XYZ file of C-alpha atoms in Angstrom:
723
model
C -43.514 -7.323 19.577
C -40.171 -8.436 17.821
C -37.137 -7.804 20.004
C -34.516 -5.465 18.499
C -31.091 -7.111 18.445
C -27.924 -5.085 18.683
C -25.441 -5.681 15.675
C -22.515 -7.907 16.574
C -19.489 -5.882 17.469
C -17.094 -5.699 14.616
C -13.332 -6.532 14.431
C -11.594 -4.038 12.053
C -7.922 -4.266 10.925
C -6.532 -0.963 9.587
C -3.265 -1.331 7.562
C -0.965 1.661 7.145
C 2.618 0.512 6.355
C 4.964 3.342 5.819
C 6.170 6.216 7.953
C 6.693 6.389 11.665
C 3.431 5.304 13.594
C 2.835 5.510 17.164
C 0.062 6.613 19.507
C 1.574 9.647 21.112
C 3.930 12.535 20.084
C 3.540 11.852 16.398
C 6.481 13.040 14.478
C 4.380 14.672 11.839
C 6.412 16.434 9.092
C 9.614 14.545 10.136
C 9.733 13.180 6.637
C 7.620 12.808 3.478
C 6.070 9.515 4.873
C 5.059 10.770 8.353
C 2.225 13.254 7.734
C -1.537 13.551 7.673
C -2.124 9.799 6.729
C -0.336 8.722 9.985
C -2.381 11.182 12.027
C -5.579 10.017 10.346
C -5.135 6.249 10.808
C -4.131 6.675 14.617
C -7.075 8.954 15.305
C -9.529 6.618 13.388
C -8.287 3.515 15.359
C -8.913 5.462 18.594
C -12.344 6.815 17.538
C -13.522 3.425 16.414
C -12.166 1.926 19.731
C -14.531 4.085 21.579
C -17.646 2.549 19.984
C -19.681 -0.004 21.703
C -20.424 -1.711 18.352
C -16.704 -2.296 17.674
C -15.039 -5.247 19.501
C -11.488 -4.506 18.428
C -9.447 -2.264 16.223
C -5.942 -3.225 15.166
C -3.732 -0.938 13.218
C -1.021 -2.946 11.420
C 2.198 -1.010 10.445
C 5.832 -1.703 9.741
C 8.068 -2.558 12.641
C 11.372 -0.434 12.636
C 14.335 -1.302 14.555
C 16.765 1.649 13.953
C 19.050 3.662 16.131
C 18.162 6.687 14.131
C 14.540 6.657 15.381
C 12.730 6.174 18.570
C 12.643 2.636 20.136
C 8.806 3.104 20.320
C 8.637 1.951 16.579
C 10.277 -1.319 17.501
C 7.664 -2.334 20.111
C 5.558 -5.114 18.647
C 2.277 -3.995 20.261
C 1.125 -0.608 21.588
C -2.245 -0.161 23.303
C -4.257 2.893 22.215
C -7.165 2.010 24.499
C -8.971 -1.092 25.668
C -10.196 -1.930 22.277
C -7.624 -0.350 19.911
C -3.970 -1.147 19.497
C -0.978 -0.787 17.048
C 0.714 -3.909 15.961
C 4.091 -3.655 14.139
C 4.900 -6.336 11.519
C 8.264 -7.207 10.222
C 8.767 -6.086 6.747
C 12.121 -6.670 5.149
C 15.198 -5.298 6.656
C 14.768 -3.590 10.155
C 16.003 -0.043 9.433
C 13.648 2.801 8.589
C 13.088 3.170 4.878
C 11.099 5.611 2.721
C 7.933 4.070 1.121
C 9.391 3.960 -2.378
C 11.941 1.376 -1.147
C 9.328 -0.968 0.457
C 7.808 -2.535 -2.628
C 9.985 -5.547 -2.765
C 9.199 -6.399 0.828
C 5.411 -6.012 0.784
C 4.773 -9.779 0.043
C 6.828 -10.547 3.351
C 4.824 -8.030 5.143
C 1.568 -9.788 3.881
C 2.902 -13.152 4.891
C 3.846 -12.000 8.304
C 0.504 -10.076 8.747
C -1.347 -13.231 7.743
C 0.458 -15.250 10.464
C -0.535 -12.698 13.048
C -4.131 -12.494 11.935
C -4.412 -16.390 12.168
C -3.602 -16.037 15.857
C -6.636 -13.863 16.632
C -9.500 -15.514 18.510
C -11.962 -13.908 16.186
C -11.123 -13.380 12.450
C -11.279 -9.757 11.244
C -14.558 -8.625 9.758
C -13.015 -5.943 7.621
C -9.588 -5.040 6.227
C -8.938 -1.436 5.477
C -5.775 -0.507 3.472
C -4.411 3.015 3.508
C -2.338 4.243 0.492
C -1.144 2.052 -2.355
C 1.375 -0.193 -0.369
C -1.207 -1.126 2.280
C -3.861 -1.539 -0.421
C -1.721 -4.158 -2.105
C -1.088 -5.944 1.098
C -4.843 -5.724 1.886
C -5.637 -7.186 -1.455
C -3.324 -10.125 -0.918
C -4.764 -10.792 2.584
C -8.364 -10.431 1.276
C -7.626 -13.069 -1.376
C -6.193 -15.496 1.260
C -8.679 -14.779 4.040
C -11.761 -14.106 2.060
C -12.435 -10.949 4.094
C -13.908 -7.700 2.533
C -11.260 -5.085 1.662
C -11.944 -1.338 1.943
C -9.404 1.130 0.548
C -8.371 4.706 1.025
C -5.817 6.092 -1.251
C -4.968 9.274 0.600
C -2.759 10.239 -2.510
C -2.977 8.581 -5.876
C -0.109 7.835 -8.272
C -1.660 8.844 -11.516
C -2.645 12.223 -10.178
C 0.767 12.815 -8.611
C 2.491 11.922 -11.838
C 0.300 14.478 -13.736
C 1.050 17.222 -11.333
C 4.749 16.605 -11.269
C 4.921 16.605 -15.081
C 2.923 19.908 -15.002
C 5.515 21.407 -12.723
C 8.327 20.527 -14.984
C 9.758 17.206 -13.563
C 10.622 14.820 -16.324
C 9.155 11.269 -16.487
C 12.548 9.466 -15.767
C 13.026 11.487 -12.711
C 9.554 10.828 -11.397
C 10.067 7.114 -11.996
C 13.477 6.987 -10.402
C 12.320 8.963 -7.334
C 8.785 7.714 -6.680
C 8.689 4.191 -8.281
C 5.451 5.545 -9.731
C 4.591 2.841 -12.178
C 4.707 0.183 -9.432
C 2.618 2.373 -7.278
C -0.062 2.844 -10.025
C -0.167 -1.000 -10.738
C -0.696 -1.626 -7.081
C -3.547 0.867 -7.019
C -5.162 -0.668 -10.020
C -4.905 -4.082 -8.345
C -6.322 -2.809 -5.132
C -9.351 -1.124 -6.822
C -10.165 -4.375 -8.519
C -10.336 -6.136 -5.245
C -11.746 -3.595 -2.793
C -15.614 -3.641 -2.119
C -15.616 -0.088 -0.953
C -13.311 2.954 -1.521
C -13.601 5.607 1.110
C -12.655 9.093 -0.031
C -12.651 12.433 1.669
C -14.193 14.513 -1.215
C -16.275 14.044 -4.267
C -13.674 15.794 -6.257
C -11.333 12.917 -5.366
C -13.692 10.394 -6.858
C -14.206 12.296 -10.051
C -10.845 13.718 -10.807
C -8.366 11.349 -9.160
C -9.923 7.950 -9.030
C -11.422 8.696 -12.425
C -8.005 8.424 -14.001
C -7.853 4.671 -13.239
C -8.882 1.819 -15.454
C -10.718 -0.006 -12.663
C -13.028 2.989 -11.878
C -16.188 1.946 -10.196
C -17.748 5.219 -8.644
C -20.685 3.209 -7.375
C -18.338 1.564 -4.839
C -17.051 4.843 -3.566
C -18.265 6.794 -0.490
C -17.310 10.292 0.626
C -16.596 10.389 4.427
C -14.607 13.536 5.458
C -12.079 12.841 8.261
C -12.655 14.152 11.743
C -10.801 16.802 13.830
C -9.746 16.790 17.432
C -11.664 19.873 18.696
C -10.094 19.261 22.078
C -6.711 20.551 20.829
C -7.743 22.794 17.952
C -9.830 25.883 18.920
C -9.547 29.676 18.586
C -7.191 31.755 20.773
C -8.335 32.028 24.376
C -5.244 33.384 25.909
C -1.890 35.022 25.107
C 0.474 32.350 23.792
C 3.281 34.796 22.828
C 5.557 33.378 25.441
C 5.206 29.817 24.266
C 8.459 28.166 23.157
C 7.338 27.935 19.553
C 6.453 31.559 19.588
C 9.860 32.480 20.976
C 11.490 30.431 18.305
C 9.715 32.218 15.481
C 10.751 35.653 16.952
C 14.445 34.633 16.380
C 13.846 34.847 12.673
C 11.671 37.993 12.386
C 12.399 41.707 12.421
C 8.750 42.686 12.989
C 7.194 39.740 14.755
C 3.946 41.779 15.526
C 2.944 41.528 11.717
C 0.201 38.957 10.683
C 1.444 35.484 9.927
C 1.090 33.697 6.569
C 1.442 30.133 7.943
C 2.216 27.017 5.913
C 2.570 23.621 7.714
C 3.699 20.846 5.267
C 6.364 18.105 4.758
C 9.375 19.095 2.723
C 8.062 17.253 -0.427
C 8.009 18.588 -3.927
C 4.211 18.159 -4.377
C 3.764 20.512 -1.360
C 5.161 23.274 -3.606
C 6.537 25.286 -0.858
C 9.136 26.959 -3.151
C 6.321 28.489 -5.170
C 4.956 29.963 -2.024
C 8.257 31.583 -1.250
C 8.470 32.821 -4.814
C 4.932 34.466 -4.617
C 6.015 36.199 -1.323
C 9.466 37.189 -2.632
C 8.045 38.720 -5.694
C 5.413 40.858 -3.946
C 6.845 43.694 -1.890
C 3.325 44.626 -0.873
C 2.875 41.099 0.624
C 6.116 41.226 2.414
C 5.050 44.676 3.998
C 1.740 43.239 5.049
C 2.820 39.983 6.690
C 5.603 37.631 7.775
C 5.886 34.258 6.201
C 6.197 31.261 8.614
C 7.237 27.888 7.124
C 6.915 24.784 9.308
C 8.430 22.108 6.950
C 9.110 19.193 9.115
C 12.038 18.747 11.457
C 15.760 18.784 10.482
C 19.067 18.546 12.091
C 21.753 18.209 9.347
C 20.082 18.607 5.914
C 23.015 16.642 4.321
C 22.054 13.452 6.195
C 18.470 13.491 5.060
C 16.851 11.665 2.252
C 17.706 12.915 -1.230
C 14.232 14.234 -2.035
C 13.940 16.011 1.408
C 17.589 17.408 0.970
C 16.615 18.832 -2.413
C 13.342 20.364 -1.219
C 14.957 22.014 1.949
C 17.907 23.265 -0.120
C 15.495 24.810 -2.623
C 13.560 26.449 0.177
C 16.791 27.999 1.554
C 17.938 29.061 -1.841
C 14.612 30.704 -2.618
C 14.729 32.677 0.767
C 18.151 33.851 -0.119
C 17.359 34.646 -3.725
C 14.718 37.115 -2.689
C 16.733 38.275 0.404
C 13.947 37.443 2.785
C 15.970 37.300 5.946
C 13.979 38.858 8.840
C 10.681 38.196 7.082
C 10.446 34.399 6.845
C 10.641 32.024 9.815
C 11.689 28.460 9.100
C 12.253 26.719 12.527
C 14.431 23.596 12.550
C 12.325 21.649 14.976
C 8.713 21.593 16.209
C 6.579 19.075 18.160
C 3.111 17.905 17.184
C 1.648 19.828 20.142
C 3.153 23.102 18.740
C 0.826 22.946 15.636
C -2.349 23.991 17.520
C -0.361 26.886 19.045
C 1.036 28.009 15.796
C -2.472 28.100 14.371
C -3.706 30.126 17.136
C -0.822 32.449 17.023
C -1.410 33.124 13.346
C -5.217 33.680 14.134
C -4.285 36.197 16.937
C -2.126 37.988 14.469
C -5.021 38.216 11.978
C -3.009 36.129 9.501
C -3.929 33.299 7.009
C -3.138 29.649 6.542
C -1.935 28.660 3.056
C -1.755 25.240 1.483
C -0.068 25.741 -1.968
C 0.308 21.951 -2.687
C 0.189 20.781 -6.375
C -2.416 18.329 -5.267
C -4.067 17.686 -1.768
C -6.278 14.558 -1.400
C -7.998 16.196 1.495
C -6.017 18.722 3.694
C -6.327 17.864 7.379
C -4.329 20.966 8.250
C -6.963 23.120 6.599
C -9.744 22.018 8.919
C -7.326 22.322 11.852
C -6.829 25.956 10.794
C -10.610 26.482 10.281
C -11.222 25.153 13.805
C -8.585 27.656 15.161
C -10.397 30.642 13.372
C -7.822 31.089 10.738
C -8.793 31.812 7.182
C -7.325 29.629 4.419
C -5.966 29.918 0.987
C -5.532 26.426 -0.721
C -4.855 24.621 -3.857
C -7.844 24.150 -6.182
C -6.613 20.505 -6.872
C -8.191 18.035 -4.489
C -9.989 18.176 -1.116
C -9.724 21.866 -0.428
C -12.552 22.656 -2.727
C -15.041 20.626 -0.605
C -13.623 22.181 2.667
C -13.993 25.680 1.497
C -17.518 24.762 0.076
C -18.492 23.358 3.367
C -16.948 26.082 5.674
C -16.915 29.304 3.614
C -13.636 30.397 5.032
C -11.228 31.044 2.291
C -10.336 30.960 -1.315
C -8.958 28.372 -3.845
C -5.873 29.137 -6.003
C -3.873 27.676 -8.980
C -0.884 26.381 -7.147
C 1.316 27.040 -10.307
C 0.205 30.753 -10.553
C 2.494 32.604 -8.044
C 1.034 35.997 -8.865
C -2.593 34.934 -8.219
C -1.323 33.296 -4.996
C 0.129 36.502 -3.813
C -3.022 38.429 -4.695
C -5.242 35.945 -2.817
C -3.204 36.176 0.242
C -3.183 40.027 0.033
C -6.960 40.205 -0.348
C -7.614 38.211 2.788
C -5.091 39.949 4.863
C -6.141 43.432 3.788
C -10.023 42.974 3.813
C -10.873 43.075 7.598
C -14.515 42.365 7.029
C -13.825 39.324 4.957
C -11.152 38.066 7.277
C -13.633 38.192 10.192
C -16.304 36.428 8.178
C -13.900 33.690 7.102
C -12.661 33.238 10.612
C -16.267 32.937 12.234
C -17.415 30.626 9.394
C -14.432 28.264 9.921
C -15.132 27.884 13.621
C -18.807 27.285 13.345
C -18.885 25.053 10.294
C -16.021 22.824 11.058
C -17.738 21.444 14.077
C -20.810 20.751 11.980
C -19.024 18.969 8.943
C -15.918 17.426 10.443
C -16.281 15.698 13.863
C -14.837 12.348 14.647
C -18.280 11.051 15.949
C -19.914 11.814 12.728
C -17.037 10.270 10.792
C -16.992 6.902 12.565
C -20.826 6.743 12.483
C -20.743 7.036 8.605
C -17.704 4.756 8.366
C -19.529 1.921 10.212
C -22.641 2.455 8.062
C -20.453 1.754 5.081
C -18.455 -1.211 6.260
C -21.004 -3.120 8.424
C -23.056 -4.401 5.452
C -19.794 -5.761 3.875
C -19.096 -7.708 7.065
C -22.595 -9.086 7.310
C -22.506 -10.403 3.792
C -18.926 -12.008 4.152
C -18.879 -15.815 4.219
C -16.103 -17.543 6.182
C -13.785 -20.007 4.454
C -14.558 -23.619 5.273
C -11.563 -25.860 4.484
C -11.272 -29.527 3.732
C -10.003 -31.908 6.431
C -6.323 -32.417 5.761
C -5.319 -35.758 4.564
C -2.010 -36.789 6.311
C 0.115 -39.923 6.168
C -0.199 -41.825 9.433
C 2.613 -41.096 11.862
C 4.197 -38.497 9.672
C 4.472 -34.812 10.422
C 6.515 -32.617 7.898
C 7.261 -28.963 8.629
C 9.292 -28.089 5.524
C 8.420 -28.179 1.795
C 9.888 -27.891 -1.583
C 7.691 -26.713 -4.540
C 8.828 -26.423 -8.099
C 7.371 -25.631 -11.490
C 7.728 -28.291 -14.268
C 8.945 -26.853 -17.630
C 12.574 -25.799 -17.855
C 12.770 -26.378 -14.082
C 12.169 -29.820 -12.762
C 12.483 -31.331 -16.313
C 14.976 -30.915 -18.830
C 17.989 -32.713 -17.604
C 17.518 -36.448 -16.743
C 20.710 -36.733 -14.755
C 20.260 -33.844 -12.487
C 16.501 -34.698 -12.112
C 17.554 -38.218 -10.851
C 19.793 -36.795 -8.292
C 17.143 -34.426 -6.966
C 14.564 -37.354 -6.721
C 17.056 -39.320 -4.687
C 17.511 -36.404 -2.200
C 13.628 -36.156 -1.922
C 13.246 -39.965 -1.530
C 15.840 -40.026 1.269
C 13.998 -37.032 3.085
C 10.363 -38.122 2.359
C 9.638 -38.192 6.189
C 10.895 -34.513 6.467
C 9.858 -32.728 3.269
C 6.544 -32.162 1.509
C 7.075 -32.235 -2.205
C 4.785 -30.074 -4.366
C 4.719 -29.199 -8.084
C 3.011 -26.011 -9.402
C 2.468 -25.925 -13.127
C 0.580 -24.005 -15.699
C -0.379 -27.448 -17.288
C -3.849 -28.920 -16.947
C -4.114 -31.811 -14.574
C -4.279 -34.650 -17.225
C -1.212 -32.978 -19.034
C 0.753 -32.622 -15.895
C 0.157 -36.351 -14.935
C 1.238 -37.528 -18.370
C 4.430 -35.367 -18.082
C 5.155 -36.888 -14.634
C 4.809 -40.418 -15.955
C 6.973 -39.711 -19.005
C 9.861 -38.391 -16.897
C 9.211 -41.115 -14.206
C 8.553 -38.473 -11.444
C 6.641 -39.906 -8.453
C 3.411 -38.393 -7.502
C 3.980 -35.365 -5.447
C 2.288 -34.747 -2.093
C 0.664 -31.650 -3.569
C -0.044 -30.912 -7.349
C -1.027 -27.382 -8.312
C -2.217 -27.180 -11.809
C -3.671 -24.662 -14.175
C -1.495 -21.732 -13.008
C -2.934 -22.170 -9.460
C -6.599 -22.732 -10.354
C -6.687 -26.341 -9.163
C -5.184 -28.145 -6.179
C -4.931 -31.871 -5.664
C -3.431 -33.966 -2.698
C -1.733 -37.377 -2.473
C -2.182 -40.227 -2.109
C -5.409 -40.378 -4.175
C -5.354 -37.092 -6.098
C -8.024 -35.582 -3.780
C -9.244 -32.309 -5.300
C -9.444 -29.350 -2.933
C -13.067 -28.369 -3.454
C -12.919 -25.603 -0.836
C -10.173 -23.851 -3.033
C -12.484 -24.117 -5.982
C -15.196 -22.387 -4.049
C -12.814 -19.824 -2.756
C -11.465 -18.732 -6.164
C -14.849 -18.590 -7.711
C -15.405 -15.224 -6.043
C -16.331 -12.587 -8.675
C -15.194 -14.866 -11.446
C -17.157 -14.397 -14.717
C -15.301 -16.327 -17.443
C -18.007 -15.518 -20.135
C -17.488 -11.842 -19.672
C -13.703 -12.315 -20.275
C -14.446 -14.469 -23.426
C -16.802 -11.849 -24.796
C -14.335 -9.019 -24.149
C -11.308 -10.787 -25.689
C -13.240 -12.340 -28.742
C -11.529 -11.216 -31.882
C -8.862 -9.014 -30.090
C -6.024 -8.832 -32.636
C -2.923 -10.603 -31.422
C -4.875 -13.076 -29.192
C -5.754 -16.623 -30.157
C -7.558 -19.175 -27.865
C -5.379 -22.279 -27.013
C -6.990 -25.748 -27.813
C -9.919 -26.842 -25.648
C -7.660 -29.264 -23.900
C -5.870 -26.317 -22.364
C -9.035 -24.589 -21.111
C -10.941 -25.092 -17.906
C -13.651 -23.583 -15.753
C -11.124 -21.483 -14.100
C -8.337 -21.053 -16.639
C -8.789 -19.318 -19.961
C -5.596 -19.812 -22.035
C -4.539 -17.976 -25.025
C -1.584 -17.442 -27.378
C -0.458 -13.802 -27.381
C 1.608 -11.890 -30.005
C 2.966 -8.886 -28.000
C 4.175 -7.304 -31.310
C 0.407 -6.750 -31.970
C -1.150 -6.132 -28.445
C 0.597 -5.640 -25.133
C -0.313 -7.201 -21.747
C -1.017 -3.582 -20.397
C -3.579 -3.070 -23.237
C -5.400 -6.338 -22.434
C -5.391 -5.399 -18.704
C -6.800 -1.990 -19.451
C -9.542 -3.616 -21.625
C -10.637 -5.921 -18.831
C -10.231 -3.365 -16.106
C -12.299 -0.685 -17.854
C -15.068 -3.242 -18.175
C -14.888 -3.874 -14.391
C -13.663 -7.371 -14.808
C -11.492 -8.523 -11.865
C -8.961 -11.216 -13.018
C -5.407 -12.507 -12.524
C -3.455 -12.310 -15.832
C -0.395 -14.596 -16.240
C 2.017 -14.222 -19.128
C 4.630 -16.782 -19.409
C 7.247 -18.207 -21.882
C 6.769 -15.169 -23.921
C 3.754 -16.391 -25.793
C 1.216 -17.766 -23.337
C -1.524 -15.734 -21.589
C -3.746 -17.294 -18.913
C -6.804 -15.489 -17.397
C -7.668 -16.716 -13.973
C -9.846 -15.684 -11.155
C -8.519 -12.850 -9.114
C -7.927 -15.219 -6.119
C -6.126 -17.794 -8.155
C -2.258 -17.915 -8.755
C 0.609 -20.262 -7.984
C 1.625 -18.133 -5.114
C -1.799 -17.897 -3.506
C -2.420 -21.757 -4.116
C 0.864 -22.427 -2.288
C -0.046 -20.335 0.602
C -3.467 -22.034 0.667
C -1.602 -25.443 0.907
C 0.791 -24.110 3.673
C -2.351 -23.273 5.714
C -3.936 -26.552 4.886
C -0.975 -28.754 5.568
C 0.458 -26.647 8.296
C 4.002 -26.124 6.934
C 5.644 -22.584 7.395
C 6.554 -20.484 4.326
C 9.891 -19.868 5.987
C 10.657 -23.517 5.574
C 9.496 -23.734 1.958
C 11.961 -23.746 -0.860
C 10.282 -22.747 -4.156
C 11.863 -22.641 -7.510
C 10.544 -21.102 -10.771
C 11.593 -19.920 -14.267
C 8.957 -17.520 -15.549
C 6.811 -14.739 -14.452
C 4.009 -17.243 -13.799
C 6.105 -18.425 -10.904
C 6.839 -14.863 -9.503
C 4.313 -14.626 -6.551
C 5.638 -18.118 -5.258
C 9.082 -16.762 -5.065
C 8.618 -13.641 -3.078
C 7.471 -13.097 0.544
C 8.650 -15.470 3.222
C 9.452 -18.396 1.073
C 13.048 -19.417 0.095
C 12.647 -18.402 -3.539
C 14.957 -19.494 -6.388
C 15.030 -18.357 -9.984
C 16.481 -21.108 -11.989
C 18.839 -20.419 -14.875
C 17.066 -20.644 -18.146
C 16.448 -18.740 -21.451
C 13.252 -17.135 -19.937
C 15.090 -15.805 -16.808
C 14.544 -12.208 -18.045
C 10.849 -12.623 -17.122
C 11.890 -12.622 -13.526
C 14.613 -9.934 -13.721
C 12.546 -7.640 -11.481
C 13.271 -9.905 -8.641
C 16.965 -9.125 -8.728
C 17.998 -7.852 -5.398
C 14.801 -9.018 -3.701
C 15.135 -10.398 -0.219
C 15.200 -14.346 -0.119
C 15.330 -14.703 -3.861
C 18.336 -16.662 -5.061
C 19.405 -16.790 -8.832
C 21.043 -20.126 -9.544
C 23.931 -20.692 -11.972
C 22.777 -24.114 -12.875
C 19.864 -25.087 -15.026
C 16.974 -27.594 -14.563
C 16.937 -29.777 -11.375
C 20.614 -28.987 -10.823
C 19.539 -25.427 -10.063
C 17.150 -26.613 -7.460
C 19.916 -28.746 -5.802
C 22.193 -25.673 -5.919
C 19.476 -23.661 -4.171
C 19.093 -26.275 -1.448
C 22.768 -25.969 -0.720
C 22.574 -22.158 -0.779
C 19.786 -22.088 1.758
C 21.099 -25.072 3.772
C 17.632 -26.437 3.334
C 16.684 -27.793 6.766
C 18.734 -30.944 7.743
C 19.593 -31.657 4.149
C 22.736 -29.776 3.651
C 25.303 -32.626 3.975
C 23.383 -34.834 1.467
C 22.926 -31.881 -0.910
C 26.705 -31.222 -0.798
C 27.447 -34.855 -1.640
C 25.010 -34.670 -4.586
C 26.592 -31.646 -5.985
C 29.985 -33.239 -5.723
C 28.596 -36.209 -7.706
C 27.148 -33.902 -10.366
C 30.430 -32.118 -10.870
């Protein structure tokens, strides 16, 4: 008889960047970023950590050092259990920032997360990104580590934009508030890399992910989240004397009435003002029940984020408009442990739970209400349709129809037989459909095959000069950067020659190898230690131009150049460059953006499930590369291979082809040139310097600006010579 072997325990890395993440006393509803997603990832980490077939679970999040929040969020490591922990990673400035302000720092988070993961005894088997920001970081890490990426969107940008437009918010305001275009771009990138997408509902797959160009429903799996039945259960004892109950009574003239309960962050998409409007316009509903709004925690509204300020002010204005004093409770503070009590108080009052959100990817509070025996009224857009289908414990509503919302609430409140049926159904069916044990079982069934198919990276043996160890590097592109001014080039090369025992010199160019070598000879530039060519598709090392074959194998992942050629064949506005500019991993075109846009080409490739990296540079060139290939990714591969830290690496560039070299933990420099506008989006980015000088003089200027390690005195002398 063949022995049955147990599967190897997995190491799983969850990534959830924004919000305030800790293991206890979650500040849910504190702001728009600390809500259901935070609760889900912490509970998922804990539940996975209880499994014998899981060796380790690490939840990566942003480290926050800010006097305005608890010092808990500054702790680098927090143990959740023997096998599960939270690890906090530096990401830009230390203070707490809303997620829309984090985009420029995500490359730094990725670099720091990579450094942490490389310290692990066993490499992760799975990366799982949560929301667009962590999806982007997960995609970058997956490209570098060759580890399968799983993605959960929680909320998707395209759907959110559509809902906000439908509610009357204009496009410019949406863009300014939510940075929505960047978010959607990150989601498209993530979907092109992820090997599985985990959703909470089938509706999410069809109506939310279905809006994306890189839509692959065959990669998507529905796994509803679990619920903590230890804390969420029907009323067992009188809790009228609990602190939160006493707090509610301060607001209410008739506290014995049924409670209409809403628990949500003060966020426009939660649509709480429409709920107040529905209640305020219905005298019958006001007679039937009190309205309790638990909309996060607040001290001084004037000191809160602009979006939160606006929502809370609109809530208070709506209450005043309909003169609802004595009928609506809106406590300033609550604790996470108060939420189960609030649900039981509402159930004991024979009330109802309402979620009027414009869209709700899942609706964790809805299954918590169901477990508490509280009937639900919920938005028809998103996960609630699956919950009500499974639990048979409430009704769906159009969140923009306030009259229908009021009628649905009245129907449940006034029909005692229906209320009892909904209450009983919720209690019984939530245990069947939404347990954590069931969730992690299905989760591991989805991710384990990905881990088993994953092939670890095998690198070349580094070629080092005898007796030389260099822990700093300078990388530069060629055109309009290193070359263009012979005098400043000569000065720069003199600095590099004098520091050749300290500094690794690298060139990263879009040119093919033969073309790059000819250019170096023409300008009398010595052979660099590292030569990255073809926009990052090839790497060669000195002294003998040794090709990095491991890099070639690595970037071949999911690369199908013939499919790209077929799709772009005869596309108006595109023309292939000469054969001398083509390679196995670089398809080069001339592009006329007056005829076709980069966005249109990206959509064409994405809608045909072709995962690539597109590089548009110098206004007229378009290179199509494997998804794992770019100058920035090649640079980071070399940093790992030759063991030099990115923090000691000065990088200069002039076009968008150089962008991902310049961001993150490198010392980035944008050189003054006529194509500088291609990198204008980097203005204000951390660790990106914009030079005043052009060509090699701009590189020397950057070396002085950064006081490039142990070189400042000589750089100062060189600048004095130039001027």
